[in-house]
PDB file of C-alpha atoms in Angstrom:
ATOM      1  CA  MET A 537       0.000   0.000   0.000  1.00 54.00           C
ATOM      2  CA  ASN A 538       1.420   3.387  -0.923  1.00 60.00           C
ATOM      3  CA  PHE A 539       1.542   6.445   1.317  1.00 50.00           C
ATOM      4  CA  ARG A 540      -1.467   8.173  -0.319  1.00 55.00           C
ATOM      5  CA  GLY A 541      -3.636   5.060   0.072  1.00 55.00           C
ATOM      6  CA  ALA A 542      -2.623   4.693   3.724  1.00 51.00           C
ATOM      7  CA  MET A 543      -3.584   8.318   4.431  1.00 50.00           C
ATOM      8  CA  LYS A 544      -7.026   7.861   2.789  1.00 51.00           C
ATOM      9  CA  THR A 545      -7.648   4.746   4.880  1.00 52.00           C
ATOM     10  CA  ARG A 546      -6.525   6.513   8.064  1.00 53.00           C
ATOM     11  CA  ARG A 547      -8.764   9.532   7.340  1.00 51.00           C
ATOM     12  CA  GLY A 548     -11.721   7.242   6.679  1.00 50.00           C
ATOM     13  CA  MET A 549     -11.193   5.434   9.985  1.00 49.00           C
ATOM     14  CA  THR A 550     -10.914   8.772  11.818  1.00 44.00           C
ATOM     15  CA  VAL A 551     -14.231   9.962  10.351  1.00 42.00           C
ATOM     16  CA  VAL A 552     -15.936   6.690  11.349  1.00 41.00           C
ATOM     17  CA  ALA A 553     -14.508   6.918  14.886  1.00 44.00           C
ATOM     18  CA  LEU A 554     -15.626  10.547  15.264  1.00 42.00           C
ATOM     19  CA  ALA A 555     -19.121   9.764  13.970  1.00 43.00           C
ATOM     20  CA  ALA A 556     -19.440   6.839  16.394  1.00 43.00           C
ATOM     21  CA  GLY A 557     -18.266   9.066  19.261  1.00 45.00           C
ATOM     22  CA  LEU A 558     -20.837  11.735  18.387  1.00 40.00           C
ATOM     23  CA  VAL A 559     -23.636   9.161  18.257  1.00 38.00           C
ATOM     24  CA  LEU A 560     -22.678   7.800  21.684  1.00 38.00           C
ATOM     25  CA  THR A 561     -22.363  11.311  23.138  1.00 38.00           C
ATOM     26  CA  THR A 562     -25.757  12.336  21.770  1.00 37.00           C
ATOM     27  CA  ALA A 563     -27.377   9.151  23.083  1.00 40.00           C
ATOM     28  CA  GLY A 564     -25.856   9.787  26.510  1.00 43.00           C
ATOM     29  CA  CYS A 565     -27.363  13.298  26.619  1.00 41.00           C
ATOM     30  CA  GLY A 566     -30.941  12.030  26.355  1.00 42.00           C
ATOM     31  CA  GLY A 567     -33.346  12.368  29.303  1.00 41.00           C
ATOM     32  CA  GLY A 568     -32.010  10.427  32.232  1.00 41.00           C
ATOM     33  CA  GLY A 569     -33.949  11.470  35.322  1.00 42.00           C
ATOM     34  CA  ASP A 570     -32.183  14.822  35.592  1.00 44.00           C
ATOM     35  CA  GLY A 571     -35.082  16.864  34.278  1.00 42.00           C
ATOM     36  CA  GLY A 572     -34.194  16.258  30.625  1.00 43.00           C
ATOM     37  CA  ASP A 573     -37.566  14.638  29.946  1.00 44.00           C
ATOM     38  CA  ASP A 574     -39.354  17.595  31.517  1.00 42.00           C
ATOM     39  CA  ALA A 575     -37.672  19.917  29.024  1.00 39.00           C
ATOM     40  CA  LYS A 576     -39.465  18.054  26.203  1.00 37.00           C
ATOM     41  CA  LYS A 577     -42.914  18.551  27.727  1.00 39.00           C
ATOM     42  CA  PRO A 578     -44.965  21.486  26.414  1.00 38.00           C
ATOM     43  CA  ARG A 579     -44.707  24.492  28.669  1.00 40.00           C
ATOM     44  CA  PRO A 580     -47.995  25.601  30.250  1.00 39.00           C
ATOM     45  CA  THR A 581     -49.436  28.946  29.152  1.00 38.00           C
ATOM     46  CA  GLY A 582     -50.829  29.906  32.542  1.00 38.00           C
ATOM     47  CA  GLU A 583     -54.372  30.365  31.280  1.00 39.00           C
ATOM     48  CA  GLU A 584     -56.745  30.050  34.211  1.00 39.00           C
ATOM     49  CA  ASP A 585     -59.909  31.122  32.484  1.00 36.00           C
ATOM     50  CA  GLY A 586     -60.560  28.748  29.608  1.00 33.00           C
ATOM     51  CA  GLY A 587     -56.935  28.003  28.721  1.00 33.00           C
ATOM     52  CA  LYS A 588     -55.785  24.589  27.555  1.00 32.00           C
ATOM     53  CA  ASN A 589     -52.934  24.274  30.050  1.00 33.00           C
ATOM     54  CA  GLY A 590     -52.686  25.050  33.731  1.00 35.00           C
ATOM     55  CA  GLY A 591     -50.054  27.341  35.194  1.00 42.00           C
ATOM     56  CA  SER A 592     -47.928  24.536  36.601  1.00 43.00           C
ATOM     57  CA  PRO A 593     -46.866  20.984  35.824  1.00 52.00           C
ATOM     58  CA  GLU A 594     -49.763  19.957  38.036  1.00 53.00           C
ATOM     59  CA  ASP A 595     -52.944  21.778  38.964  1.00 50.00           C
ATOM     60  CA  VAL A 596     -52.482  24.775  41.236  1.00 53.00           C
ATOM     61  CA  ASP A 597     -54.249  24.357  44.587  1.00 55.00           C
ATOM     62  CA  SER A 598     -55.788  27.829  44.553  1.00 58.00           C
ATOM     63  CA  GLY A 599     -57.567  27.132  47.846  1.00 70.00           C
ATOM     64  CA  LYS A 600     -54.292  27.127  49.759  1.00 88.00           C
ATOM     65  CA  VAL A 601     -52.376  30.408  50.049  1.00 93.00           C
ATOM     66  CA  LEU A 602     -48.770  30.443  51.264  1.00 94.00           C
ATOM     67  CA  ALA A 603     -48.268  34.138  50.544  1.00 95.00           C
ATOM     68  CA  GLU A 604     -49.971  37.029  48.824  1.00 95.00           C
ATOM     69  CA  VAL A 605     -48.499  40.410  47.902  1.00 96.00           C
ATOM     70  CA  LYS A 606     -49.823  43.421  46.018  1.00 95.00           C
ATOM     71  CA  GLY A 607     -47.834  45.635  43.684  1.00 91.00           C
ATOM     72  CA  GLY A 608     -48.202  48.581  41.356  1.00 85.00           C
ATOM     73  CA  GLU A 609     -50.962  48.680  38.741  1.00 86.00           C
ATOM     74  CA  ASP A 610     -53.221  46.792  41.205  1.00 93.00           C
ATOM     75  CA  ILE A 611     -51.530  43.444  40.611  1.00 94.00           C
ATOM     76  CA  THR A 612     -51.893  40.662  43.198  1.00 96.00           C
ATOM     77  CA  LEU A 613     -49.377  37.814  43.274  1.00 95.00           C
ATOM     78  CA  THR A 614     -50.450  34.702  45.157  1.00 96.00           C
ATOM     79  CA  VAL A 615     -48.151  31.782  45.979  1.00 96.00           C
ATOM     80  CA  ASN A 616     -50.152  28.574  46.429  1.00 96.00           C
ATOM     81  CA  SER A 617     -47.373  26.002  46.803  1.00 95.00           C
ATOM     82  CA  ALA A 618     -43.610  25.648  47.036  1.00 96.00           C
ATOM     83  CA  ARG A 619     -42.687  21.983  46.785  1.00 95.00           C
ATOM     84  CA  ARG A 620     -39.264  20.364  47.024  1.00 94.00           C
ATOM     85  CA  GLU A 621     -38.996  17.777  44.222  1.00 93.00           C
ATOM     86  CA  SER A 622     -36.742  14.775  43.843  1.00 89.00           C
ATOM     87  CA  GLY A 623     -33.928  15.792  41.515  1.00 89.00           C
ATOM     88  CA  GLY A 624     -32.843  18.827  43.522  1.00 93.00           C
ATOM     89  CA  PHE A 625     -35.318  21.506  42.486  1.00 95.00           C
ATOM     90  CA  VAL A 626     -38.286  23.405  43.911  1.00 96.00           C
ATOM     91  CA  THR A 627     -41.537  24.006  42.022  1.00 96.00           C
ATOM     92  CA  VAL A 628     -43.401  27.163  43.048  1.00 96.00           C
ATOM     93  CA  THR A 629     -46.984  27.682  41.823  1.00 96.00           C
ATOM     94  CA  GLY A 630     -49.504  30.446  42.179  1.00 96.00           C
ATOM     95  CA  LYS A 631     -51.783  32.961  40.559  1.00 95.00           C
ATOM     96  CA  VAL A 632     -51.457  36.546  39.353  1.00 95.00           C
ATOM     97  CA  THR A 633     -54.554  38.757  39.266  1.00 96.00           C
ATOM     98  CA  ASN A 634     -54.931  42.008  37.359  1.00 96.00           C
ATOM     99  CA  GLY A 635     -57.124  44.161  39.576  1.00 94.00           C
ATOM    100  CA  GLY A 636     -56.451  47.276  37.510  1.00 91.00           C
ATOM    101  CA  GLY A 637     -58.552  48.838  34.797  1.00 90.00           C
ATOM    102  CA  LYS A 638     -56.250  48.101  31.851  1.00 94.00           C
ATOM    103  CA  VAL A 639     -54.381  45.233  30.206  1.00 93.00           C
ATOM    104  CA  TRP A 640     -51.224  44.183  32.082  1.00 91.00           C
ATOM    105  CA  VAL A 641     -48.135  42.963  30.210  1.00 89.00           C
ATOM    106  CA  ALA A 642     -45.940  41.771  33.119  1.00 86.00           C
ATOM    107  CA  PRO A 643     -43.288  44.523  32.886  1.00 84.00           C
ATOM    108  CA  GLY A 644     -39.970  43.426  34.387  1.00 83.00           C
ATOM    109  CA  TRP A 645     -41.198  39.875  35.046  1.00 87.00           C
ATOM    110  CA  GLU A 646     -39.325  38.331  32.110  1.00 81.00           C
ATOM    111  CA  GLY A 647     -35.703  37.193  32.361  1.00 69.00           C
ATOM    112  CA  SER A 648     -32.754  39.449  31.566  1.00 65.00           C
ATOM    113  CA  GLU A 649     -31.511  37.475  28.547  1.00 56.00           C
ATOM    114  CA  SER A 650     -30.227  39.792  25.845  1.00 51.00           C
ATOM    115  CA  GLU A 651     -30.257  37.214  23.033  1.00 51.00           C
ATOM    116  CA  LEU A 652     -33.535  37.583  21.140  1.00 45.00           C
ATOM    117  CA  ALA A 653     -34.150  33.840  20.743  1.00 47.00           C
ATOM    118  CA  LEU A 654     -33.891  33.289  24.508  1.00 51.00           C
ATOM    119  CA  ARG A 655     -36.126  36.109  25.690  1.00 57.00           C
ATOM    120  CA  ASN A 656     -39.049  34.908  27.770  1.00 62.00           C
ATOM    121  CA  LYS A 657     -41.591  37.680  27.215  1.00 70.00           C
ATOM    122  CA  LEU A 658     -44.787  37.708  29.286  1.00 81.00           C
ATOM    123  CA  SER A 659     -43.393  35.137  31.700  1.00 86.00           C
ATOM    124  CA  VAL A 660     -42.147  34.744  35.270  1.00 90.00           C
ATOM    125  CA  ALA A 661     -38.587  34.047  34.041  1.00 89.00           C
ATOM    126  CA  GLY A 662     -37.171  36.912  36.112  1.00 90.00           C
ATOM    127  CA  ALA A 663     -38.319  35.430  39.447  1.00 93.00           C
ATOM    128  CA  LYS A 664     -35.879  34.525  42.244  1.00 95.00           C
ATOM    129  CA  LEU A 665     -35.949  32.469  45.414  1.00 96.00           C
ATOM    130  CA  VAL A 666     -33.907  34.111  48.147  1.00 96.00           C
ATOM    131  CA  ASP A 667     -32.429  31.965  50.902  1.00 94.00           C
ATOM    132  CA  LYS A 668     -31.530  34.506  53.594  1.00 91.00           C
ATOM    133  CA  LYS A 669     -30.155  31.876  55.943  1.00 90.00           C
ATOM    134  CA  GLY A 670     -27.745  30.514  53.321  1.00 90.00           C
ATOM    135  CA  LYS A 671     -27.240  33.976  51.785  1.00 93.00           C
ATOM    136  CA  LYS A 672     -28.019  32.706  48.295  1.00 95.00           C
ATOM    137  CA  ARG A 673     -30.310  33.713  45.468  1.00 95.00           C
ATOM    138  CA  TYR A 674     -31.714  31.038  43.134  1.00 96.00           C
ATOM    139  CA  LEU A 675     -32.788  31.943  39.598  1.00 93.00           C
ATOM    140  CA  VAL A 676     -35.416  30.151  37.495  1.00 92.00           C
ATOM    141  CA  LEU A 677     -34.038  27.000  35.857  1.00 93.00           C
ATOM    142  CA  ARG A 678     -33.616  26.876  32.063  1.00 88.00           C
ATOM    143  CA  ASP A 679     -34.086  23.982  29.648  1.00 86.00           C
ATOM    144  CA  THR A 680     -31.426  22.848  27.182  1.00 86.00           C
ATOM    145  CA  GLU A 681     -32.514  25.544  24.713  1.00 82.00           C
ATOM    146  CA  GLY A 682     -32.271  28.338  27.298  1.00 79.00           C
ATOM    147  CA  HIS A 683     -35.996  28.828  27.866  1.00 81.00           C
ATOM    148  CA  CYS A 684     -37.227  29.175  31.426  1.00 85.00           C
ATOM    149  CA  LEU A 685     -38.848  26.262  33.247  1.00 91.00           C
ATOM    150  CA  CYS A 686     -41.719  28.548  34.092  1.00 91.00           C
ATOM    151  CA  THR A 687     -45.031  29.849  32.839  1.00 89.00           C
ATOM    152  CA  SER A 688     -45.189  31.977  29.746  1.00 86.00           C
ATOM    153  CA  PHE A 689     -48.547  33.752  29.890  1.00 86.00           C
ATOM    154  CA  GLY A 690     -48.697  33.967  26.102  1.00 85.00           C
ATOM    155  CA  GLN A 691     -50.854  37.084  26.109  1.00 90.00           C
ATOM    156  CA  PRO A 692     -51.271  40.111  28.378  1.00 92.00           C
ATOM    157  CA  ILE A 693     -53.620  39.645  31.333  1.00 94.00           C
ATOM    158  CA  GLN A 694     -56.899  41.447  30.798  1.00 95.00           C
ATOM    159  CA  ALA A 695     -58.339  43.739  33.485  1.00 95.00           C
ATOM    160  CA  GLY A 696     -60.101  41.765  36.210  1.00 95.00           C
ATOM    161  CA  LYS A 697     -58.649  38.419  35.055  1.00 95.00           C
ATOM    162  CA  SER A 698     -56.252  35.932  36.673  1.00 95.00           C
ATOM    163  CA  LYS A 699     -53.720  33.470  35.324  1.00 94.00           C
ATOM    164  CA  THR A 700     -51.956  30.651  37.107  1.00 95.00           C
ATOM    165  CA  TRP A 701     -48.176  30.304  36.938  1.00 95.00           C
ATOM    166  CA  TYR A 702     -45.302  28.073  37.966  1.00 96.00           C
ATOM    167  CA  ALA A 703     -41.527  28.412  38.163  1.00 95.00           C
ATOM    168  CA  GLN A 704     -38.818  25.866  38.980  1.00 96.00           C
ATOM    169  CA  PHE A 705     -35.644  26.731  40.910  1.00 97.00           C
ATOM    170  CA  PRO A 706     -32.601  24.893  42.242  1.00 96.00           C
ATOM    171  CA  ALA A 707     -33.450  23.689  45.745  1.00 95.00           C
ATOM    172  CA  PRO A 708     -31.830  25.259  48.796  1.00 94.00           C
ATOM    173  CA  PRO A 709     -30.215  22.866  51.306  1.00 93.00           C
ATOM    174  CA  ASP A 710     -32.594  20.367  52.932  1.00 89.00           C
ATOM    175  CA  ASP A 711     -32.284  22.029  56.337  1.00 89.00           C
ATOM    176  CA  ASN A 712     -33.685  25.327  55.053  1.00 90.00           C
ATOM    177  CA  ASN A 713     -37.275  25.599  53.890  1.00 93.00           C
ATOM    178  CA  GLU A 714     -37.798  29.324  54.547  1.00 94.00           C
ATOM    179  CA  VAL A 715     -37.336  31.423  51.396  1.00 96.00           C
ATOM    180  CA  GLU A 716     -38.641  34.581  49.777  1.00 96.00           C
ATOM    181  CA  PHE A 717     -40.165  34.613  46.296  1.00 97.00           C
ATOM    182  CA  GLN A 718     -39.198  37.829  44.519  1.00 95.00           C
ATOM    183  CA  ILE A 719     -40.130  39.177  41.110  1.00 93.00           C
ATOM    184  CA  ALA A 720     -39.804  42.615  39.513  1.00 91.00           C
ATOM    185  CA  ASP A 721     -41.147  45.414  41.738  1.00 89.00           C
ATOM    186  CA  MET A 722     -43.495  43.197  43.744  1.00 93.00           C
ATOM    187  CA  PRO A 723     -42.824  43.017  47.495  1.00 95.00           C
ATOM    188  CA  PRO A 724     -41.002  39.831  48.617  1.00 95.00           C
ATOM    189  CA  ALA A 725     -43.342  36.952  49.468  1.00 96.00           C
ATOM    190  CA  GLY A 726     -42.122  34.751  52.322  1.00 95.00           C
ATOM    191  CA  VAL A 727     -42.899  31.082  51.652  1.00 95.00           C
ATOM    192  CA  GLN A 728     -42.345  27.747  53.361  1.00 95.00           C
ATOM    193  CA  ILE A 729     -41.101  24.932  51.112  1.00 95.00           C
ATOM    194  CA  SER A 730     -42.892  21.642  51.683  1.00 91.00           C
ATOM    195  CA  GLY A 731     -40.973  18.345  51.908  1.00 77.00           C
ATOM    196  CA  GLY A 732     -39.610  16.368  48.981  1.00 60.00           C
ATOM    197  CA  GLU A 733     -40.886  13.195  47.385  1.00 50.00           C
TER     198      GLU A 733
END
């Protein structure tokens, strides 16, 4: 075999080895209990009145209120649950009510992403959980494409209407269940995280 033939064979084997490595790497990145499968699920729209999806991965228990705060433009934010999940995250659910006389577009509630494709308009992507004891602030989790694991309202909230919402955060240490939910210019809402599964 001459030198040129040996080089062609070697290049061909390198391409095959790289392709096999990419296939194995891609297969290993599939959902494996670390929330990857959740990223494939359709994100809820937060429609409470006649919407197809609820504001959380499960129905919001609107009868239970952990915290309620009122902000500018006559907006009421209610937190109905804060649940520690297996996998190291916390799911917070609630309701936002527009008590004002005009349409509300959730100013400042979206995340601070500057890349257009990753902006989460009309969402709760800018929310934080603050762990004062541990002196840490937890931001809303993102899926593999950079979108928030939270409610996107889809449309502005009409006057007098409510929409449910959810947001998922990294969990604080197991020995601390007292946190504050903060978003935009709303007052902090102190919540108690319920136990894990």
